[in-house]
Short mmCIF file of C-alpha atoms and ligand atoms in Angstrom, two decimals:
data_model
loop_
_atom_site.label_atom_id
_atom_site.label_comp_id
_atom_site.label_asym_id
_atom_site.label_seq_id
_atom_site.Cartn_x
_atom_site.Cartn_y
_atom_site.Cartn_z
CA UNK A 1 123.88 83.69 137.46
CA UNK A 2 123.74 81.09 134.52
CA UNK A 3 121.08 81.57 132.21
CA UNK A 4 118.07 79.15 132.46
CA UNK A 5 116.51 80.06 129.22
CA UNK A 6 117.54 78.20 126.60
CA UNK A 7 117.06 80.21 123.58
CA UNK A 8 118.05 83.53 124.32
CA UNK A 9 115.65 84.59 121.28
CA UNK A 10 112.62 82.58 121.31
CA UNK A 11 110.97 83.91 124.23
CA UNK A 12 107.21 82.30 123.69
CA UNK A 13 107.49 79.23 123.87
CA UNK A 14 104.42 78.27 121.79
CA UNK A 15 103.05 79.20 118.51
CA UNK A 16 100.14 76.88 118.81
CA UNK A 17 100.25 74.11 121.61
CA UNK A 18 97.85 75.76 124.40
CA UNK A 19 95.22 76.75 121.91
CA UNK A 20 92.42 75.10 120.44
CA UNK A 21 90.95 77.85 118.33
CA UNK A 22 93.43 77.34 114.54
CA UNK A 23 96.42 80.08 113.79
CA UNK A 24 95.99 81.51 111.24
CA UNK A 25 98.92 81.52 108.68
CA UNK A 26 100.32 83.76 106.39
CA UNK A 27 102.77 82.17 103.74
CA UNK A 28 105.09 84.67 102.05
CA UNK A 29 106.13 82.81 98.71
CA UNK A 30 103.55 79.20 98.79
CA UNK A 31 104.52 78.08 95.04
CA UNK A 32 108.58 77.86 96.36
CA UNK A 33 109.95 74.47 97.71
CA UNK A 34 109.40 75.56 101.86
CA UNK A 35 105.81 77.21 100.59
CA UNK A 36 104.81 73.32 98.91
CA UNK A 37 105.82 71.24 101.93
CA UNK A 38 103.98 73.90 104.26
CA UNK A 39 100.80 73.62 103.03
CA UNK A 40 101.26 70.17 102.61
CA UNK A 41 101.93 69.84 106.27
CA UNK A 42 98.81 72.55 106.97
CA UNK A 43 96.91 70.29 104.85
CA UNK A 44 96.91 67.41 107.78
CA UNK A 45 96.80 69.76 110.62
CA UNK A 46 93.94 71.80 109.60
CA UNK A 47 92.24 71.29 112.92
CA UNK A 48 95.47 73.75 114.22
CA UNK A 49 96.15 75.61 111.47
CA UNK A 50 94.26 78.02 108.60
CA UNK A 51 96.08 79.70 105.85
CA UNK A 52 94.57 82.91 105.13
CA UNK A 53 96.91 84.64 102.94
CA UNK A 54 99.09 82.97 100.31
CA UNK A 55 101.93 85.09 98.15
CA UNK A 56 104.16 83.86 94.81
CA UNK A 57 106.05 86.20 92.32
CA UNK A 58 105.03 85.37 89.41
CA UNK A 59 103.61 81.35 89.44
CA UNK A 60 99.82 82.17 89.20
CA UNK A 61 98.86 78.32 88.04
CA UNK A 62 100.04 77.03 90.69
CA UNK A 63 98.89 79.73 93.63
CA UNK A 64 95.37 79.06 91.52
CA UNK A 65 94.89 75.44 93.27
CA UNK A 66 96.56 76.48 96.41
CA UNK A 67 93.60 78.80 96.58
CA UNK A 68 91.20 76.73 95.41
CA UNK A 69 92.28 73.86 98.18
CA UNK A 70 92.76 76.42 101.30
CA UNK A 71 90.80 78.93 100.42
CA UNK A 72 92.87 82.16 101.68
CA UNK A 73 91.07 86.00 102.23
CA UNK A 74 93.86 86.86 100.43
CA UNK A 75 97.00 86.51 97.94
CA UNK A 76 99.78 88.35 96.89
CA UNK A 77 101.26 88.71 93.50
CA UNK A 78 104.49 90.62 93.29
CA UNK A 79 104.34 90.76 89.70
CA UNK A 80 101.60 93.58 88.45
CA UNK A 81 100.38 91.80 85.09
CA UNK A 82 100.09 88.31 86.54
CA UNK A 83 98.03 90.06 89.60
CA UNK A 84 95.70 91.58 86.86
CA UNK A 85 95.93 88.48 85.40
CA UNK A 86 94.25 86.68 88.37
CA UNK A 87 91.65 88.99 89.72
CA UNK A 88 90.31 88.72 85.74
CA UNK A 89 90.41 84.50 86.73
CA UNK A 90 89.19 84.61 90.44
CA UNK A 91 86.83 87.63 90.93
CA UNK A 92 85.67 88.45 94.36
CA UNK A 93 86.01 85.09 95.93
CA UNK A 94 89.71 86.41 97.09
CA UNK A 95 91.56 89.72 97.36
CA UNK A 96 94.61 89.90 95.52
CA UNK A 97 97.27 91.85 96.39
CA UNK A 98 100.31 93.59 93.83
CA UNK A 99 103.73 94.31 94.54
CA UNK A 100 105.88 94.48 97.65
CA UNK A 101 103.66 96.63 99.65
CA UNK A 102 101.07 93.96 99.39
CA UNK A 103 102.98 91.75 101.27
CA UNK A 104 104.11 94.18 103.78
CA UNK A 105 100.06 94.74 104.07
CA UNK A 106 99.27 91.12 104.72
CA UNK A 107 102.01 90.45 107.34
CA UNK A 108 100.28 93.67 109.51
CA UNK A 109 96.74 92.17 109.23
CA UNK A 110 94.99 91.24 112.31
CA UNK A 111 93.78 87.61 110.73
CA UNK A 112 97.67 86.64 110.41
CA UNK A 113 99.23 85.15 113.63
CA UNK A 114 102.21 82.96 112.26
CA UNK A 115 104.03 84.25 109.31
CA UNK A 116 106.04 81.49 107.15
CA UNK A 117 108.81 83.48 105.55
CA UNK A 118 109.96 81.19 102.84
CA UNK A 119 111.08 84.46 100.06
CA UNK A 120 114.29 84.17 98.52
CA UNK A 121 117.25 86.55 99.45
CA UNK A 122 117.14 89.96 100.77
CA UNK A 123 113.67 90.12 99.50
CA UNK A 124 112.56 88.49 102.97
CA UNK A 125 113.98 91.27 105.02
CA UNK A 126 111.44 93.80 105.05
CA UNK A 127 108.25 91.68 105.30
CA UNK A 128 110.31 90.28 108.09
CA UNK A 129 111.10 93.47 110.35
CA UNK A 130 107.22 94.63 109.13
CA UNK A 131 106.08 90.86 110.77
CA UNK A 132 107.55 91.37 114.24
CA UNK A 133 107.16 95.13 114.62
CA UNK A 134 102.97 93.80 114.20
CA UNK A 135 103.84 91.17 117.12
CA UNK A 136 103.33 88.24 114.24
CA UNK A 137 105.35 84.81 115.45
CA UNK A 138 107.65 83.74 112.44
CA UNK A 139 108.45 80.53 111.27
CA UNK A 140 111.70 81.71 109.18
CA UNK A 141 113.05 79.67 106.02
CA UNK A 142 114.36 83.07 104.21
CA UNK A 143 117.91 82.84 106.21
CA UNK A 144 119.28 85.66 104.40
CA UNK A 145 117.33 88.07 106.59
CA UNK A 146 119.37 86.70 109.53
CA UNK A 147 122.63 87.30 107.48
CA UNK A 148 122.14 90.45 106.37
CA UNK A 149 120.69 92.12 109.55
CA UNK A 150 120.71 89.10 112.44
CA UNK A 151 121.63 91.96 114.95
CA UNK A 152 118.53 94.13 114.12
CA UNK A 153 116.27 91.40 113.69
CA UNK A 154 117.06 89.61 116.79
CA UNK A 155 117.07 92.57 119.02
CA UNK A 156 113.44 93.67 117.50
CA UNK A 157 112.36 90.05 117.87
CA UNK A 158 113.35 90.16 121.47
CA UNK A 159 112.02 93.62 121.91
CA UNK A 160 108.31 92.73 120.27
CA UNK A 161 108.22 89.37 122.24
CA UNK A 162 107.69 87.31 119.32
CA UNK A 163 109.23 83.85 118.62
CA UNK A 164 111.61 83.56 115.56
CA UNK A 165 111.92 79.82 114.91
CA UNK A 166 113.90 78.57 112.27
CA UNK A 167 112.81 75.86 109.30
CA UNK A 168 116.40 75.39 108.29
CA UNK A 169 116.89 71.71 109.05
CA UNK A 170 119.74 72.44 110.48
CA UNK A 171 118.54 75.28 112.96
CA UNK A 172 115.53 72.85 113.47
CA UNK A 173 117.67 70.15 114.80
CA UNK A 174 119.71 72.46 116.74
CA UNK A 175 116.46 73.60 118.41
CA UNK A 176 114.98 70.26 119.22
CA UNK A 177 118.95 68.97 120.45
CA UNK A 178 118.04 72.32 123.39
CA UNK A 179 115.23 71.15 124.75
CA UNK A 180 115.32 70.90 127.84
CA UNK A 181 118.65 72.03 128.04
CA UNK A 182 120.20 75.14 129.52
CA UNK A 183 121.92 77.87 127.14
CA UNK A 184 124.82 78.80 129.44
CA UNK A 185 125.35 74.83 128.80
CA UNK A 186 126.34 74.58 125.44
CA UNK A 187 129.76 74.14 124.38
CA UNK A 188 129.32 74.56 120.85
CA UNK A 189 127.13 73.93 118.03
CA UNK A 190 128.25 71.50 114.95
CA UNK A 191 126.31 71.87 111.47
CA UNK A 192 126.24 68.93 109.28
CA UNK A 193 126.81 69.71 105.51
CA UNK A 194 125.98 67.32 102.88
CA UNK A 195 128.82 68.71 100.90
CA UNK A 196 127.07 69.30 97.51
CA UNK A 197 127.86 67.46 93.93
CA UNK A 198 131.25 67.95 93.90
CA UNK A 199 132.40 67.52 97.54
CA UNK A 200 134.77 65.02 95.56
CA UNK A 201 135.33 67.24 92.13
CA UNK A 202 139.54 68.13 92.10
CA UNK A 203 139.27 72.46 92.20
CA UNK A 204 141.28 72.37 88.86
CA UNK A 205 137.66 71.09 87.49
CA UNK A 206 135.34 73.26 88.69
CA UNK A 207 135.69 75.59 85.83
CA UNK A 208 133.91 72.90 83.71
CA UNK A 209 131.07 72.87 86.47
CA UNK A 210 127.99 73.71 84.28
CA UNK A 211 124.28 75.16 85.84
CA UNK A 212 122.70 71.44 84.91
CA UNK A 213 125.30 69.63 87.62
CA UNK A 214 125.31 72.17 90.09
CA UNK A 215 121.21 72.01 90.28
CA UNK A 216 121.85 68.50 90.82
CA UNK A 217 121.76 68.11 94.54
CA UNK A 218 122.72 64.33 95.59
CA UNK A 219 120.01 64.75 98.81
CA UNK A 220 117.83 67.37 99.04
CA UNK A 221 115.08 68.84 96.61
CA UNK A 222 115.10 72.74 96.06
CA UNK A 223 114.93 75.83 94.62
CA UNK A 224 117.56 76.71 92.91
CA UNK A 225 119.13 79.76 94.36
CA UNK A 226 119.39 77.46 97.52
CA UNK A 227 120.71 74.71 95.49
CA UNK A 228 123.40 77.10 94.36
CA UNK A 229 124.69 77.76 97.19
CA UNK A 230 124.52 74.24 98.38
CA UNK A 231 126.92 73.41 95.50
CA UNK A 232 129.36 76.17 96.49
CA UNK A 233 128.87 75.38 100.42
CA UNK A 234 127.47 79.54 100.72
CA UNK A 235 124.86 78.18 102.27
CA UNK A 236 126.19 76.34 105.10
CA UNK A 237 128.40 80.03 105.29
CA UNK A 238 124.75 81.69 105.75
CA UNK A 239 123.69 78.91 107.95
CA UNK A 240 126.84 79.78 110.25
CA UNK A 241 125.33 82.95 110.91
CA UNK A 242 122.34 82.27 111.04
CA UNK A 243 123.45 80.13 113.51
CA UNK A 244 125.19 82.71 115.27
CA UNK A 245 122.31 85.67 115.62
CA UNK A 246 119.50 82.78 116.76
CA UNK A 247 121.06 81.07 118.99
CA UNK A 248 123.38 83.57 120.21
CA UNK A 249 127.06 82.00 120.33
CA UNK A 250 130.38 83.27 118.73
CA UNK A 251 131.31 82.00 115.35
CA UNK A 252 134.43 79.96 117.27
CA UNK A 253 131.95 78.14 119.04
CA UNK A 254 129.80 77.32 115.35
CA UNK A 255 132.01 74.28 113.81
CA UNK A 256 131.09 72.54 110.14
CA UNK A 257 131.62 68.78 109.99
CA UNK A 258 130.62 67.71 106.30
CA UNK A 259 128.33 64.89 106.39
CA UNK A 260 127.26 63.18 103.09
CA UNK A 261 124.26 61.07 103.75
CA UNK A 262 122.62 64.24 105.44
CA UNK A 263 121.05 62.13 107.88
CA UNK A 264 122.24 63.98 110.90
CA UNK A 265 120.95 67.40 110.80
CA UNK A 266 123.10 68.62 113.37
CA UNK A 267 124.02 68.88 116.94
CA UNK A 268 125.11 70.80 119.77
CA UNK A 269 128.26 69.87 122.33
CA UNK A 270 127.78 70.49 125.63
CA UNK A 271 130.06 71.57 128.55
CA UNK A 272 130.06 67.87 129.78
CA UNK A 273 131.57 66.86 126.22
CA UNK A 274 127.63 64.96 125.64
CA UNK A 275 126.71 65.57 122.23
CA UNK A 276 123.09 65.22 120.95
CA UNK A 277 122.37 65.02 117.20
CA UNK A 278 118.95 64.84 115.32
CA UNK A 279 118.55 62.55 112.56
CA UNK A 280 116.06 62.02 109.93
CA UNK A 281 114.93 61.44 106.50
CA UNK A 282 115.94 64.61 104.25
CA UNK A 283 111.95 65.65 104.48
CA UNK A 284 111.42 69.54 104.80
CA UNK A 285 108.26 69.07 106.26
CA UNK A 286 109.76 67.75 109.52
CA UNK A 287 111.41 71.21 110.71
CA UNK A 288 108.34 72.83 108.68
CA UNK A 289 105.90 71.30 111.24
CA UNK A 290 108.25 71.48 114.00
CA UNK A 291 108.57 75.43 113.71
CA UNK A 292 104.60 75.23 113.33
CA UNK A 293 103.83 73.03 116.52
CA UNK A 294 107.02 73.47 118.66
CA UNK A 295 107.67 72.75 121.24
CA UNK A 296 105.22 69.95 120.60
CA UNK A 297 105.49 67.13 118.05
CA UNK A 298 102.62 65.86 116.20
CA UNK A 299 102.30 62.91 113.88
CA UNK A 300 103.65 63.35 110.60
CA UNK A 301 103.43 60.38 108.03
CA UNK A 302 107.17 59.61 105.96
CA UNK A 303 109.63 57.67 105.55
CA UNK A 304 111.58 56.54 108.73
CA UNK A 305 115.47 55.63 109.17
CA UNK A 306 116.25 51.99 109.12
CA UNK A 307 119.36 51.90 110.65
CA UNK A 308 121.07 48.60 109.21
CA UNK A 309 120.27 49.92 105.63
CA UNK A 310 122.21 53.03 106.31
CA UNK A 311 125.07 50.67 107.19
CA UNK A 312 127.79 54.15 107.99
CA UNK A 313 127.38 57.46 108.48
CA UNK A 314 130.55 59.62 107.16
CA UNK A 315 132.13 62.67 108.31
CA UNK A 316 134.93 64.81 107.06
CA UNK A 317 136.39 68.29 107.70
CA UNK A 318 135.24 70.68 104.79
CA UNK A 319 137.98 72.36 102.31
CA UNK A 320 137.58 75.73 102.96
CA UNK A 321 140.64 76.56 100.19
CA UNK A 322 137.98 74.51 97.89
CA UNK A 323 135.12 76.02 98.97
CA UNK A 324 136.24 79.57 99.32
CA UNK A 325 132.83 81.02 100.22
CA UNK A 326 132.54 78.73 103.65
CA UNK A 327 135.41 80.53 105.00
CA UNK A 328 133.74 83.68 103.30
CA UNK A 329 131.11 83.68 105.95
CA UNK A 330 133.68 83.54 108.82
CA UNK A 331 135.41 86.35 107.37
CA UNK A 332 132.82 88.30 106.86
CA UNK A 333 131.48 88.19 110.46
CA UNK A 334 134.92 88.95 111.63
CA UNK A 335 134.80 92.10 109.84
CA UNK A 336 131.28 92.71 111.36
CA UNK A 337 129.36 95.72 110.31
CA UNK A 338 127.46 95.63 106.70
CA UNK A 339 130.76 92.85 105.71
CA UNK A 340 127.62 90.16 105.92
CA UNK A 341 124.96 92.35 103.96
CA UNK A 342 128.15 93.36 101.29
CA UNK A 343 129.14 89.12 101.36
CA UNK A 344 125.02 88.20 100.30
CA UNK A 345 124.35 90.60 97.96
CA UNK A 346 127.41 89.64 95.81
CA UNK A 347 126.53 86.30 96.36
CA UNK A 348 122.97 86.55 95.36
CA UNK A 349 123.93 88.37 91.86
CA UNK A 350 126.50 86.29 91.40
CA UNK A 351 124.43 83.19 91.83
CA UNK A 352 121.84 84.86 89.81
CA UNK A 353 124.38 85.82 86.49
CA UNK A 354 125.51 81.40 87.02
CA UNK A 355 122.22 80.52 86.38
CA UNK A 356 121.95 82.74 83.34
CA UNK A 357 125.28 81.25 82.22
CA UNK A 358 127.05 84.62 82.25
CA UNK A 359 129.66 83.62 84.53
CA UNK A 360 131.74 80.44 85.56
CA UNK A 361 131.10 78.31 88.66
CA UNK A 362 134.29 79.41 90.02
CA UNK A 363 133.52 83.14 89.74
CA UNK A 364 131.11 83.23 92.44
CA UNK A 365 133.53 83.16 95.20
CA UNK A 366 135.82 85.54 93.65
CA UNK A 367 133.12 87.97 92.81
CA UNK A 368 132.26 87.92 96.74
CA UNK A 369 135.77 88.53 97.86
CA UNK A 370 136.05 91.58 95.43
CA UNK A 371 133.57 93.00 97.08
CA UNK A 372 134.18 92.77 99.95
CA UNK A 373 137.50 94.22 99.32
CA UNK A 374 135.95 97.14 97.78
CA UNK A 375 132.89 97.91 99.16
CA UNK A 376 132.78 100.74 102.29
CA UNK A 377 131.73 98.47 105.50
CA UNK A 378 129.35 100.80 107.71
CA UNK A 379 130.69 99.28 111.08
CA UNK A 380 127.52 100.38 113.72
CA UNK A 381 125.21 99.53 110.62
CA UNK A 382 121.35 101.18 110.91
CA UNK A 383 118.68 99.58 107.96
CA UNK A 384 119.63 102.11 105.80
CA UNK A 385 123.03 101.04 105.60
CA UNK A 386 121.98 97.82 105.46
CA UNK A 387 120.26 99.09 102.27
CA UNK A 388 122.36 101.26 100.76
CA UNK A 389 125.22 98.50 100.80
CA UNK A 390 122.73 95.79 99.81
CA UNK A 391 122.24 98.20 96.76
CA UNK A 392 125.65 99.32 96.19
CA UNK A 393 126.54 95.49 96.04
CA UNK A 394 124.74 94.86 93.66
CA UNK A 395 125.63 97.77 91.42
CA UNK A 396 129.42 96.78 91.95
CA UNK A 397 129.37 93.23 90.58
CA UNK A 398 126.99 93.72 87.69
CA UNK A 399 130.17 95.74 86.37
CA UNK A 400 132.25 93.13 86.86
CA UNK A 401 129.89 90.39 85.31
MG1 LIG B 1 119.73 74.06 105.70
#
């Protein structure tokens, strides 16, 4: 019998819509780019919402106002001197919280119902798996933790009956293109791409790419791991799967079309060869608050698309010779077992040792395919594999930095 679910993972439908008392929030890493735009969204839905723990690494200026404007019970700050720091600043008017256990202690709480995972990298795994396995809906910008363990993840989601909606734009769009629709439906999901700085930069050139142009994003604003990746299209590779593990589809059926003006988000194909695309302004806040009121829409004030300004809308097919670390991602999921965890690690140091101007633009997809040559692939992976080649990863391309 078809399915007549939609989304084979997010089984409650609603984070927020039925209630009238506020959910509270939880927002793992509030001084980032997705942490900004959420409270800024909280901020004019406070009658729904109320953040009662906030959590930063090491940007205790900033998490200072958020606390003084929303007034959490608690905060997290993974760095131990800047933690001591604060408590010295803030007394007893909040608890704050040190290290990675704190904020594997604030996603358990009982005054957390939504948890905003917006960490970078494999950092958002654990606070993840800690969120659902404590029933805690999650509203999930840290993609990684779909990459590295989407098959664990999803089946615990599933398992603990909580909803796992995405704040990717992307994912966001895909999400709002379903409803209403059947899953057994689709025909195949397209992701837009805005194709980074140098969609149009000859390969022979992008040894000359330096950090300054690759932070450069012609679109969107953000952090810069994320903008990384944009420039090397790795994130549209981690957006593939976490295409893949959320909404549940082969990789065959999870097609990139590069789209410059990144005002299409994306859109799904259906059996009857109807496509439906969402489009918007580049705003984060609009698949913030959708993940935060879905599957109901609220006002949100912004800029709006006037069509005859935008005069065309461009596609093209991306280079995946160009952009080796698209095709990456495929391969990588074709190999299956820790191949994904293995492909993100390398990525992540490799990104990291760009930005610190020890390696070449260039080197990043190389660095990925090495290890992935070399690395031992646990095939039936358990979280300690997932760990142990996370950290072997890592180990493997600092000696080749
Ligand atoms: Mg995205």
């Amino acid at each position: 019998m078809a399915s007549l679910t939609c989304l084979p993972i997010l089984i409650t439908l609603s984070l927020n819509v039925m209630s009238q008392t506020p959910k509270n929030i939880a927002i793992l890493g509030s001084t980032g780019s997705i942490g900004r735009n959420s409270l800024s969204v909280i901020h004019n839905l406070l009658n729904r919402f109320c953040v009662t723990y906030l959590s930063t690494n090491t940007n205790i200026e900033l998490l200072q106002s958020q606390i003084a404007q929303f007034k959490p019970r608690g905060v997290v700050v993974l760095d131990e001197a800047k933690a001591a720091a604060l408590r010295i600043i803030v007394g007893d008017s909040v608890e704050v919280l040190t290290g990675r256990d704190g904020l594997l202690e604030i996603v358990r709480r009982d005054d957390v119902d939504i948890v905003v995972n917006s960490l970078v990298g494999f950092a958002g795994l654990k606070p993840t798996i800690e969120a659902i396995k404590h029933r805690k809906n999650i509203a999930l910008a840290n993609k990684e933790t779909l990459v590295i363990a989407g098959q664990l993840v999803t089946s615990l989601a599933k398992e603990y009956g909580v909803s796992l909606l995405p704040i990717d734009s992307e994912h966001s769009a895909i999400l709002q293109c379903l409803a209403g629709e059947q899953w057994s439906r689709i025909a195949k999901i397209i992701l837009t791409a805005s194709g980074g700085p140098f969609l149009n930069m000859p390969k022979e050139e992008f040894a000359s790419i330096t950090v300054e142009k690759a932070l450069n994003h012609p679109n969107w604003k953000m952090g810069n791991k994320i903008t990384i990746d944009c420039a090397t299209l790795m994130n549209k590779g981690l957006e593939v799967i976490e295409a893949h593990w959320l909404f549940d589809l082969p990789m065959e059926r999870i097609d990139v079309v590069i789209h410059p003006q990144s005002i299409i988000h994306s859109m799904v194909e259906f059996i009857d060869g109807s496509i439906k695309a969402q489009l918007g302004l580049p705003d984060m806040k609009i698949p913030i608050q959708y993940a935060l009121t879905y599957p109901d829409r609220v006002q949100l004030s912004g800029g709006r698309i006037d069509f005859p300004k935008l005069h065309t809308l461009t596609f093209l097919t991306p280079d995946r010779e160009k952009f080796r670390c698209l095709q990456l991602a495929y391969d990588a999921i074709a190999l299956g077992g820790t191949a994904p965890t293995i492909m993100n690690a390398a990525n992540e140091v490799a990104v990291q040792a760009f930005l610190e101007r020890k390696i070449a633009f260039h080197r990043i997809p190389e660095l990925i395919e090495q290890a992935l040559a070399k690395q031992i692939n646990h095939l039936s992976p358990d979280l300690d594999h997932t760990f142990q080649s996370d950290h072997k990863t890592r180990e493997y391309v600092r000696t080749l930095l």
